[in-house]
PDB file of C-alpha atoms in Angstrom:
ATOM      1  CA  MET A  23     -27.511 -21.310  85.932  1.00 81.00           C
ATOM      2  CA  GLY A  24     -27.878 -19.968  82.414  1.00 85.00           C
ATOM      3  CA  GLY A  25     -24.456 -18.375  82.685  1.00 85.00           C
ATOM      4  CA  ALA A  26     -23.031 -21.644  84.009  1.00 85.00           C
ATOM      5  CA  LEU A  27     -24.454 -23.535  81.027  1.00 87.00           C
ATOM      6  CA  VAL A  28     -22.909 -21.051  78.606  1.00 88.00           C
ATOM      7  CA  ALA A  29     -19.557 -21.264  80.387  1.00 87.00           C
ATOM      8  CA  GLY A  30     -19.645 -25.048  80.541  1.00 86.00           C
ATOM      9  CA  LEU A  31     -20.615 -25.556  76.913  1.00 87.00           C
ATOM     10  CA  LEU A  32     -17.968 -23.168  75.619  1.00 89.00           C
ATOM     11  CA  SER A  33     -15.213 -24.315  77.983  1.00 87.00           C
ATOM     12  CA  ALA A  34     -15.859 -27.933  77.006  1.00 85.00           C
ATOM     13  CA  LYS A  35     -15.910 -26.847  73.321  1.00 87.00           C
ATOM     14  CA  ARG A  36     -19.323 -28.456  72.818  1.00 86.00           C
ATOM     15  CA  VAL A  37     -20.355 -25.385  70.782  1.00 88.00           C
ATOM     16  CA  GLN A  38     -18.699 -22.324  69.294  1.00 92.00           C
ATOM     17  CA  PRO A  39     -19.500 -18.794  70.553  1.00 92.00           C
ATOM     18  CA  GLY A  40     -21.200 -17.923  67.266  1.00 91.00           C
ATOM     19  CA  GLN A  41     -23.692 -20.745  67.808  1.00 92.00           C
ATOM     20  CA  VAL A  42     -24.955 -19.295  71.111  1.00 93.00           C
ATOM     21  CA  THR A  43     -27.393 -16.445  71.602  1.00 94.00           C
ATOM     22  CA  VAL A  44     -28.257 -15.329  75.128  1.00 93.00           C
ATOM     23  CA  ALA A  45     -31.396 -13.341  75.939  1.00 93.00           C
ATOM     24  CA  ASP A  46     -31.582 -11.225  79.094  1.00 88.00           C
ATOM     25  CA  VAL A  47     -33.435  -8.026  79.961  1.00 88.00           C
ATOM     26  CA  ASP A  48     -30.430  -6.842  81.983  1.00 88.00           C
ATOM     27  CA  GLY A  49     -28.097  -4.942  79.678  1.00 91.00           C
ATOM     28  CA  LYS A  50     -25.120  -5.249  82.036  1.00 92.00           C
ATOM     29  CA  LYS A  51     -25.461  -9.040  82.124  1.00 89.00           C
ATOM     30  CA  ARG A  52     -25.705  -9.176  78.350  1.00 91.00           C
ATOM     31  CA  ALA A  53     -22.586  -7.053  77.994  1.00 92.00           C
ATOM     32  CA  ALA A  54     -20.655  -9.156  80.514  1.00 91.00           C
ATOM     33  CA  LEU A  55     -21.511 -12.412  78.725  1.00 88.00           C
ATOM     34  CA  LYS A  56     -20.713 -10.944  75.327  1.00 91.00           C
ATOM     35  CA  ASN A  57     -17.351  -9.582  76.486  1.00 92.00           C
ATOM     36  CA  LYS A  58     -16.315 -12.765  78.282  1.00 90.00           C
ATOM     37  CA  TRP A  59     -17.552 -15.443  75.895  1.00 91.00           C
ATOM     38  CA  ARG A  60     -18.057 -13.586  72.584  1.00 92.00           C
ATOM     39  CA  VAL A  61     -21.601 -14.948  72.300  1.00 92.00           C
ATOM     40  CA  ARG A  62     -24.425 -13.086  70.633  1.00 93.00           C
ATOM     41  CA  THR A  63     -26.919 -11.394  72.953  1.00 93.00           C
ATOM     42  CA  GLU A  64     -30.463 -10.101  72.598  1.00 92.00           C
ATOM     43  CA  LYS A  65     -32.936  -8.324  74.826  1.00 92.00           C
ATOM     44  CA  ASP A  66     -35.915  -9.849  72.992  1.00 92.00           C
ATOM     45  CA  ASN A  67     -36.469 -13.565  73.699  1.00 94.00           C
ATOM     46  CA  ARG A  68     -38.270 -14.070  70.393  1.00 94.00           C
ATOM     47  CA  ILE A  69     -35.380 -12.743  68.350  1.00 94.00           C
ATOM     48  CA  ALA A  70     -32.872 -14.718  70.407  1.00 92.00           C
ATOM     49  CA  ILE A  71     -34.462 -18.113  69.732  1.00 94.00           C
ATOM     50  CA  ARG A  72     -35.508 -17.508  66.124  1.00 92.00           C
ATOM     51  CA  GLY A  73     -34.202 -20.445  64.075  1.00 90.00           C
ATOM     52  CA  ALA A  74     -32.655 -22.177  67.107  1.00 92.00           C
ATOM     53  CA  ASN A  75     -32.481 -25.968  67.277  1.00 94.00           C
ATOM     54  CA  VAL A  76     -32.194 -25.993  71.088  1.00 95.00           C
ATOM     55  CA  VAL A  77     -33.667 -23.513  73.568  1.00 96.00           C
ATOM     56  CA  LEU A  78     -32.386 -23.511  77.151  1.00 94.00           C
ATOM     57  CA  LEU A  79     -35.050 -22.150  79.476  1.00 94.00           C
ATOM     58  CA  CYS A  80     -33.108 -20.741  82.444  1.00 91.00           C
ATOM     59  CA  VAL A  81     -35.610 -18.518  84.225  1.00 90.00           C
ATOM     60  CA  LYS A  82     -37.319 -18.496  87.588  1.00 88.00           C
ATOM     61  CA  PRO A  83     -40.377 -20.778  87.863  1.00 87.00           C
ATOM     62  CA  GLN A  84     -42.763 -17.851  88.215  1.00 88.00           C
ATOM     63  CA  GLN A  85     -41.454 -16.386  84.926  1.00 91.00           C
ATOM     64  CA  VAL A  86     -41.880 -19.545  82.847  1.00 92.00           C
ATOM     65  CA  SER A  87     -45.478 -19.042  81.680  1.00 93.00           C
ATOM     66  CA  GLY A  88     -44.842 -15.482  80.529  1.00 94.00           C
ATOM     67  CA  VAL A  89     -41.663 -16.404  78.649  1.00 95.00           C
ATOM     68  CA  LEU A  90     -43.292 -19.419  76.990  1.00 95.00           C
ATOM     69  CA  ARG A  91     -46.264 -17.385  75.791  1.00 95.00           C
ATOM     70  CA  GLU A  92     -43.809 -14.862  74.402  1.00 94.00           C
ATOM     71  CA  ILE A  93     -41.758 -17.377  72.407  1.00 94.00           C
ATOM     72  CA  ALA A  94     -44.523 -19.831  71.437  1.00 94.00           C
ATOM     73  CA  GLY A  95     -44.685 -18.511  67.877  1.00 92.00           C
ATOM     74  CA  GLU A  96     -40.948 -19.097  67.363  1.00 93.00           C
ATOM     75  CA  VAL A  97     -40.737 -22.765  68.373  1.00 94.00           C
ATOM     76  CA  SER A  98     -41.802 -25.817  66.408  1.00 92.00           C
ATOM     77  CA  GLU A  99     -41.858 -29.587  66.709  1.00 93.00           C
ATOM     78  CA  GLN A 100     -38.198 -29.512  65.598  1.00 93.00           C
ATOM     79  CA  THR A 101     -37.163 -27.248  68.498  1.00 95.00           C
ATOM     80  CA  LEU A 102     -35.861 -28.927  71.646  1.00 97.00           C
ATOM     81  CA  VAL A 103     -36.677 -27.020  74.834  1.00 97.00           C
ATOM     82  CA  VAL A 104     -34.506 -27.834  77.850  1.00 96.00           C
ATOM     83  CA  SER A 105     -35.881 -26.315  81.059  1.00 95.00           C
ATOM     84  CA  VAL A 106     -33.948 -25.899  84.288  1.00 92.00           C
ATOM     85  CA  ALA A 107     -36.827 -24.055  85.971  1.00 89.00           C
ATOM     86  CA  ALA A 108     -37.273 -25.787  89.329  1.00 84.00           C
ATOM     87  CA  GLY A 109     -40.612 -27.499  89.868  1.00 85.00           C
ATOM     88  CA  VAL A 110     -41.982 -26.840  86.378  1.00 91.00           C
ATOM     89  CA  ARG A 111     -43.224 -30.063  84.782  1.00 93.00           C
ATOM     90  CA  THR A 112     -42.777 -30.911  81.123  1.00 96.00           C
ATOM     91  CA  ARG A 113     -46.548 -31.139  80.712  1.00 95.00           C
ATOM     92  CA  GLN A 114     -46.913 -27.517  81.838  1.00 94.00           C
ATOM     93  CA  ILE A 115     -44.474 -26.419  79.135  1.00 95.00           C
ATOM     94  CA  GLU A 116     -46.106 -28.634  76.515  1.00 96.00           C
ATOM     95  CA  ASN A 117     -49.518 -27.187  77.348  1.00 95.00           C
ATOM     96  CA  LEU A 118     -48.227 -23.753  76.326  1.00 94.00           C
ATOM     97  CA  LEU A 119     -46.004 -24.723  73.386  1.00 95.00           C
ATOM     98  CA  GLY A 120     -47.825 -27.693  71.852  1.00 94.00           C
ATOM     99  CA  LYS A 121     -46.198 -30.891  70.573  1.00 95.00           C
ATOM    100  CA  VAL A 122     -42.681 -29.654  71.197  1.00 96.00           C
ATOM    101  CA  PRO A 123     -39.948 -31.951  72.588  1.00 97.00           C
ATOM    102  CA  VAL A 124     -39.288 -30.837  76.149  1.00 98.00           C
ATOM    103  CA  ILE A 125     -36.673 -31.975  78.632  1.00 97.00           C
ATOM    104  CA  ARG A 126     -36.795 -31.044  82.315  1.00 96.00           C
ATOM    105  CA  ALA A 127     -33.399 -30.808  83.997  1.00 96.00           C
ATOM    106  CA  MET A 128     -32.373 -30.414  87.624  1.00 92.00           C
ATOM    107  CA  PRO A 129     -28.826 -29.141  88.125  1.00 91.00           C
ATOM    108  CA  ASN A 130     -27.333 -28.102  91.448  1.00 92.00           C
ATOM    109  CA  THR A 131     -25.069 -25.208  92.363  1.00 90.00           C
ATOM    110  CA  PRO A 132     -21.717 -27.070  92.040  1.00 92.00           C
ATOM    111  CA  ALA A 133     -22.506 -26.984  88.318  1.00 90.00           C
ATOM    112  CA  LEU A 134     -21.017 -23.479  88.519  1.00 86.00           C
ATOM    113  CA  LEU A 135     -17.661 -25.235  89.052  1.00 89.00           C
ATOM    114  CA  ARG A 136     -18.473 -27.945  86.487  1.00 89.00           C
ATOM    115  CA  ALA A 137     -18.892 -30.383  89.381  1.00 93.00           C
ATOM    116  CA  GLY A 138     -22.662 -30.627  89.403  1.00 94.00           C
ATOM    117  CA  ALA A 139     -25.061 -33.532  89.784  1.00 96.00           C
ATOM    118  CA  MET A 140     -27.250 -33.156  86.713  1.00 95.00           C
ATOM    119  CA  VAL A 141     -30.492 -35.079  86.240  1.00 97.00           C
ATOM    120  CA  PHE A 142     -32.994 -34.877  83.394  1.00 98.00           C
ATOM    121  CA  ALA A 143     -36.347 -36.336  82.365  1.00 98.00           C
ATOM    122  CA  LEU A 144     -38.039 -36.518  78.974  1.00 98.00           C
ATOM    123  CA  GLY A 145     -41.405 -35.011  78.138  1.00 97.00           C
ATOM    124  CA  ARG A 146     -44.045 -36.746  76.013  1.00 97.00           C
ATOM    125  CA  TYR A 147     -42.598 -35.665  72.680  1.00 97.00           C
ATOM    126  CA  ALA A 148     -38.875 -36.050  73.425  1.00 97.00           C
ATOM    127  CA  GLY A 149     -37.049 -39.104  72.107  1.00 95.00           C
ATOM    128  CA  ARG A 150     -33.671 -40.808  72.219  1.00 95.00           C
ATOM    129  CA  ASN A 151     -31.963 -38.212  70.034  1.00 96.00           C
ATOM    130  CA  HIS A 152     -33.223 -35.425  72.284  1.00 96.00           C
ATOM    131  CA  ALA A 153     -31.911 -37.298  75.320  1.00 97.00           C
ATOM    132  CA  GLY A 154     -28.506 -37.453  73.636  1.00 96.00           C
ATOM    133  CA  ILE A 155     -28.502 -33.693  73.116  1.00 95.00           C
ATOM    134  CA  ALA A 156     -29.449 -33.096  76.752  1.00 95.00           C
ATOM    135  CA  GLN A 157     -26.686 -35.475  77.862  1.00 95.00           C
ATOM    136  CA  THR A 158     -24.155 -33.528  75.795  1.00 92.00           C
ATOM    137  CA  ILE A 159     -25.283 -30.160  77.144  1.00 91.00           C
ATOM    138  CA  LEU A 160     -25.530 -31.120  80.807  1.00 93.00           C
ATOM    139  CA  SER A 161     -22.360 -33.223  80.938  1.00 93.00           C
ATOM    140  CA  SER A 162     -20.381 -30.025  80.365  1.00 90.00           C
ATOM    141  CA  LEU A 163     -21.338 -29.109  83.961  1.00 90.00           C
ATOM    142  CA  GLY A 164     -20.874 -32.412  85.818  1.00 94.00           C
ATOM    143  CA  LEU A 165     -22.189 -35.953  86.038  1.00 96.00           C
ATOM    144  CA  VAL A 166     -25.550 -36.702  84.410  1.00 97.00           C
ATOM    145  CA  TRP A 167     -28.365 -39.166  85.106  1.00 97.00           C
ATOM    146  CA  LYS A 168     -31.596 -39.732  83.166  1.00 98.00           C
ATOM    147  CA  VAL A 169     -34.704 -40.548  85.239  1.00 97.00           C
ATOM    148  CA  PRO A 170     -38.480 -40.779  84.809  1.00 97.00           C
ATOM    149  CA  GLU A 171     -40.102 -37.439  85.540  1.00 96.00           C
ATOM    150  CA  THR A 172     -41.941 -39.016  88.483  1.00 95.00           C
ATOM    151  CA  GLN A 173     -38.563 -39.069  90.274  1.00 96.00           C
ATOM    152  CA  MET A 174     -37.706 -35.411  89.711  1.00 95.00           C
ATOM    153  CA  ASP A 175     -39.178 -34.177  92.990  1.00 93.00           C
ATOM    154  CA  ALA A 176     -37.041 -36.700  94.883  1.00 95.00           C
ATOM    155  CA  VAL A 177     -34.007 -35.625  92.850  1.00 95.00           C
ATOM    156  CA  THR A 178     -34.729 -32.008  93.760  1.00 92.00           C
ATOM    157  CA  ALA A 179     -34.907 -32.919  97.447  1.00 94.00           C
ATOM    158  CA  LEU A 180     -31.675 -34.931  97.364  1.00 96.00           C
ATOM    159  CA  SER A 181     -29.219 -33.330  94.950  1.00 95.00           C
ATOM    160  CA  GLY A 182     -30.950 -30.061  94.105  1.00 92.00           C
ATOM    161  CA  SER A 183     -31.112 -28.979  97.740  1.00 94.00           C
ATOM    162  CA  GLY A 184     -28.242 -31.261  98.767  1.00 96.00           C
ATOM    163  CA  PRO A 185     -25.402 -28.719  98.601  1.00 96.00           C
ATOM    164  CA  ALA A 186     -27.151 -26.685 101.308  1.00 97.00           C
ATOM    165  CA  TYR A 187     -27.150 -29.721 103.597  1.00 98.00           C
ATOM    166  CA  VAL A 188     -23.395 -30.126 103.085  1.00 97.00           C
ATOM    167  CA  PHE A 189     -22.766 -26.407 103.634  1.00 97.00           C
ATOM    168  CA  TYR A 190     -24.757 -26.615 106.868  1.00 98.00           C
ATOM    169  CA  LEU A 191     -22.671 -29.587 107.980  1.00 97.00           C
ATOM    170  CA  ALA A 192     -19.530 -27.528 107.357  1.00 98.00           C
ATOM    171  CA  GLU A 193     -21.046 -24.681 109.403  1.00 98.00           C
ATOM    172  CA  CYS A 194     -21.807 -27.036 112.280  1.00 98.00           C
ATOM    173  CA  LEU A 195     -18.343 -28.624 112.233  1.00 98.00           C
ATOM    174  CA  ALA A 196     -16.662 -25.221 112.285  1.00 98.00           C
ATOM    175  CA  ALA A 197     -18.919 -23.981 115.097  1.00 98.00           C
ATOM    176  CA  ALA A 198     -18.074 -27.065 117.152  1.00 98.00           C
ATOM    177  CA  GLY A 199     -14.372 -26.357 116.607  1.00 98.00           C
ATOM    178  CA  VAL A 200     -14.783 -22.789 117.805  1.00 98.00           C
ATOM    179  CA  SER A 201     -16.677 -23.994 120.884  1.00 98.00           C
ATOM    180  CA  MET A 202     -13.653 -26.175 121.722  1.00 97.00           C
ATOM    181  CA  GLY A 203     -11.270 -23.216 121.565  1.00 98.00           C
ATOM    182  CA  LEU A 204     -10.071 -23.182 117.960  1.00 98.00           C
ATOM    183  CA  PRO A 205      -9.745 -19.800 116.214  1.00 98.00           C
ATOM    184  CA  LYS A 206     -12.633 -19.266 113.794  1.00 98.00           C
ATOM    185  CA  GLY A 207     -10.388 -19.040 110.748  1.00 98.00           C
ATOM    186  CA  LEU A 208      -8.710 -22.329 111.582  1.00 98.00           C
ATOM    187  CA  ALA A 209     -12.017 -24.048 112.393  1.00 98.00           C
ATOM    188  CA  ASP A 210     -13.528 -22.850 109.108  1.00 98.00           C
ATOM    189  CA  GLY A 211     -10.481 -23.944 107.136  1.00 98.00           C
ATOM    190  CA  LEU A 212     -10.390 -27.394 108.717  1.00 98.00           C
ATOM    191  CA  ALA A 213     -14.128 -27.933 108.220  1.00 98.00           C
ATOM    192  CA  HIS A 214     -14.104 -26.778 104.607  1.00 98.00           C
ATOM    193  CA  GLN A 215     -11.057 -28.819 103.629  1.00 98.00           C
ATOM    194  CA  THR A 216     -12.421 -31.885 105.407  1.00 98.00           C
ATOM    195  CA  VAL A 217     -15.693 -31.698 103.490  1.00 97.00           C
ATOM    196  CA  TYR A 218     -13.798 -31.118 100.244  1.00 97.00           C
ATOM    197  CA  GLY A 219     -11.413 -34.016 100.824  1.00 97.00           C
ATOM    198  CA  ALA A 220     -14.155 -36.413 101.883  1.00 97.00           C
ATOM    199  CA  GLY A 221     -16.165 -35.449  98.810  1.00 96.00           C
ATOM    200  CA  ARG A 222     -13.204 -36.177  96.554  1.00 96.00           C
ATOM    201  CA  MET A 223     -12.754 -39.584  98.170  1.00 97.00           C
ATOM    202  CA  LEU A 224     -16.401 -40.402  97.505  1.00 95.00           C
ATOM    203  CA  ALA A 225     -16.189 -39.211  93.914  1.00 94.00           C
ATOM    204  CA  GLU A 226     -12.789 -40.569  92.943  1.00 95.00           C
ATOM    205  CA  THR A 227     -12.329 -43.888  94.778  1.00 94.00           C
ATOM    206  CA  SER A 228     -15.601 -45.636  93.784  1.00 90.00           C
ATOM    207  CA  VAL A 229     -15.735 -46.986  97.338  1.00 96.00           C
ATOM    208  CA  PRO A 230     -19.223 -46.888  98.937  1.00 97.00           C
ATOM    209  CA  ALA A 231     -19.732 -44.227 101.601  1.00 97.00           C
ATOM    210  CA  GLU A 232     -20.515 -46.892 104.198  1.00 97.00           C
ATOM    211  CA  GLU A 233     -17.173 -48.612 103.565  1.00 98.00           C
ATOM    212  CA  LEU A 234     -15.213 -45.333 103.669  1.00 97.00           C
ATOM    213  CA  ARG A 235     -16.860 -44.552 106.989  1.00 97.00           C
ATOM    214  CA  ARG A 236     -15.869 -47.970 108.346  1.00 97.00           C
ATOM    215  CA  ARG A 237     -12.277 -47.510 107.268  1.00 97.00           C
ATOM    216  CA  VAL A 238     -11.871 -44.306 109.257  1.00 96.00           C
ATOM    217  CA  THR A 239     -13.687 -45.642 112.333  1.00 97.00           C
ATOM    218  CA  SER A 240     -11.233 -47.470 114.597  1.00 96.00           C
ATOM    219  CA  PRO A 241     -12.793 -49.608 117.372  1.00 96.00           C
ATOM    220  CA  GLY A 242     -12.736 -47.671 120.605  1.00 96.00           C
ATOM    221  CA  GLY A 243     -11.394 -44.557 118.866  1.00 97.00           C
ATOM    222  CA  THR A 244     -12.460 -40.931 118.633  1.00 97.00           C
ATOM    223  CA  THR A 245     -14.502 -41.354 115.436  1.00 97.00           C
ATOM    224  CA  GLU A 246     -16.471 -44.234 116.926  1.00 97.00           C
ATOM    225  CA  ALA A 247     -17.272 -42.111 119.975  1.00 98.00           C
ATOM    226  CA  ALA A 248     -18.593 -39.294 117.800  1.00 97.00           C
ATOM    227  CA  LEU A 249     -20.613 -41.588 115.539  1.00 97.00           C
ATOM    228  CA  ALA A 250     -22.201 -43.244 118.569  1.00 97.00           C
ATOM    229  CA  VAL A 251     -23.664 -39.862 119.565  1.00 97.00           C
ATOM    230  CA  LEU A 252     -24.984 -39.258 116.035  1.00 97.00           C
ATOM    231  CA  ALA A 253     -26.561 -42.726 115.969  1.00 97.00           C
ATOM    232  CA  LYS A 254     -28.121 -42.249 119.405  1.00 97.00           C
ATOM    233  CA  ASP A 255     -29.705 -38.974 118.269  1.00 97.00           C
ATOM    234  CA  ASP A 256     -30.876 -40.685 115.052  1.00 97.00           C
ATOM    235  CA  MET A 257     -29.039 -38.484 112.569  1.00 96.00           C
ATOM    236  CA  ALA A 258     -30.119 -40.822 109.742  1.00 96.00           C
ATOM    237  CA  GLY A 259     -33.751 -40.380 110.719  1.00 97.00           C
ATOM    238  CA  LEU A 260     -33.345 -36.616 110.957  1.00 97.00           C
ATOM    239  CA  PHE A 261     -31.855 -36.473 107.462  1.00 96.00           C
ATOM    240  CA  LYS A 262     -34.707 -38.597 106.146  1.00 97.00           C
ATOM    241  CA  LYS A 263     -37.227 -36.187 107.677  1.00 98.00           C
ATOM    242  CA  ALA A 264     -35.395 -33.189 106.236  1.00 97.00           C
ATOM    243  CA  VAL A 265     -35.127 -34.578 102.706  1.00 97.00           C
ATOM    244  CA  THR A 266     -38.761 -35.732 102.865  1.00 97.00           C
ATOM    245  CA  ALA A 267     -39.794 -32.181 103.781  1.00 96.00           C
ATOM    246  CA  ALA A 268     -37.901 -30.918 100.726  1.00 94.00           C
ATOM    247  CA  LEU A 269     -39.627 -33.591  98.605  1.00 93.00           C
ATOM    248  CA  ARG A 270     -43.070 -32.507  99.773  1.00 93.00           C
ATOM    249  CA  ARG A 271     -42.282 -28.856  99.090  1.00 91.00           C
ATOM    250  CA  SER A 272     -41.069 -29.715  95.590  1.00 87.00           C
ATOM    251  CA  GLN A 273     -44.306 -31.633  94.965  1.00 88.00           C
ATOM    252  CA  GLU A 274     -46.311 -28.587  96.138  1.00 87.00           C
ATOM    253  CA  LEU A 275     -44.355 -26.274  93.852  1.00 79.00           C
ATOM    254  CA  SER A 276     -44.752 -28.532  90.817  1.00 77.00           C
ATOM    255  CA  ALA A 277     -48.441 -29.261  91.377  1.00 73.00           C
ATOM    256  CA  GLY A 278     -51.068 -27.833  89.100  1.00 56.00           C
ATOM    257  CA  ASP A 279     -50.467 -28.978  85.546  1.00 51.00           C
TER     258      ASP A 279
END
């Protein structure tokens, strides 16, 4: 996700390459980013963020505490920290850095194609100007919403994990096609393009999903027959159970301020 943020910011011309420094322990990754985007790179996190106005924390949740302890001496109350570490609350970061403005963000994987659903929440010391900076950064990767941090676990369950639900739907559609005699390549292609096209209709027509579904469902037709089976087996209830399970797991992961 760190690489996606760099790509998005530079492609959207929100910043210039000379304004970006990327820290990574992997020398090959540093070289690849430097060659592709002409950004500065460092192995040492402390050197990388020295004098920075904005720090993007793009590490795994289990690495956050170690990285924050490492850089604590280089951040101040004028440094904005934007974290995309899943399940890590702003209060946890503030406890290690002090009265530093912190923003917690939840992107999803389509951000890699600049088609993400990006959500962020403000910490105790972040204000309107910090929210504007976060909006600018995240909007380079997709659509952005600001929410209270109490909603971030639900966001994680819905949009953070959401692409996997859609990918699984595509898997199931393709498998059903194969079971009916279609070649696998054709079934995969039809399923993938159908999901892509339906997603574009949702995103680009501003028509509610319920209405789009009604428009394609002719009385007594094939779509109605299929939807009747899904309703009978309570697909809506199953999705609610699945997303609720993801919510609970997110709450478990983010517990323990």
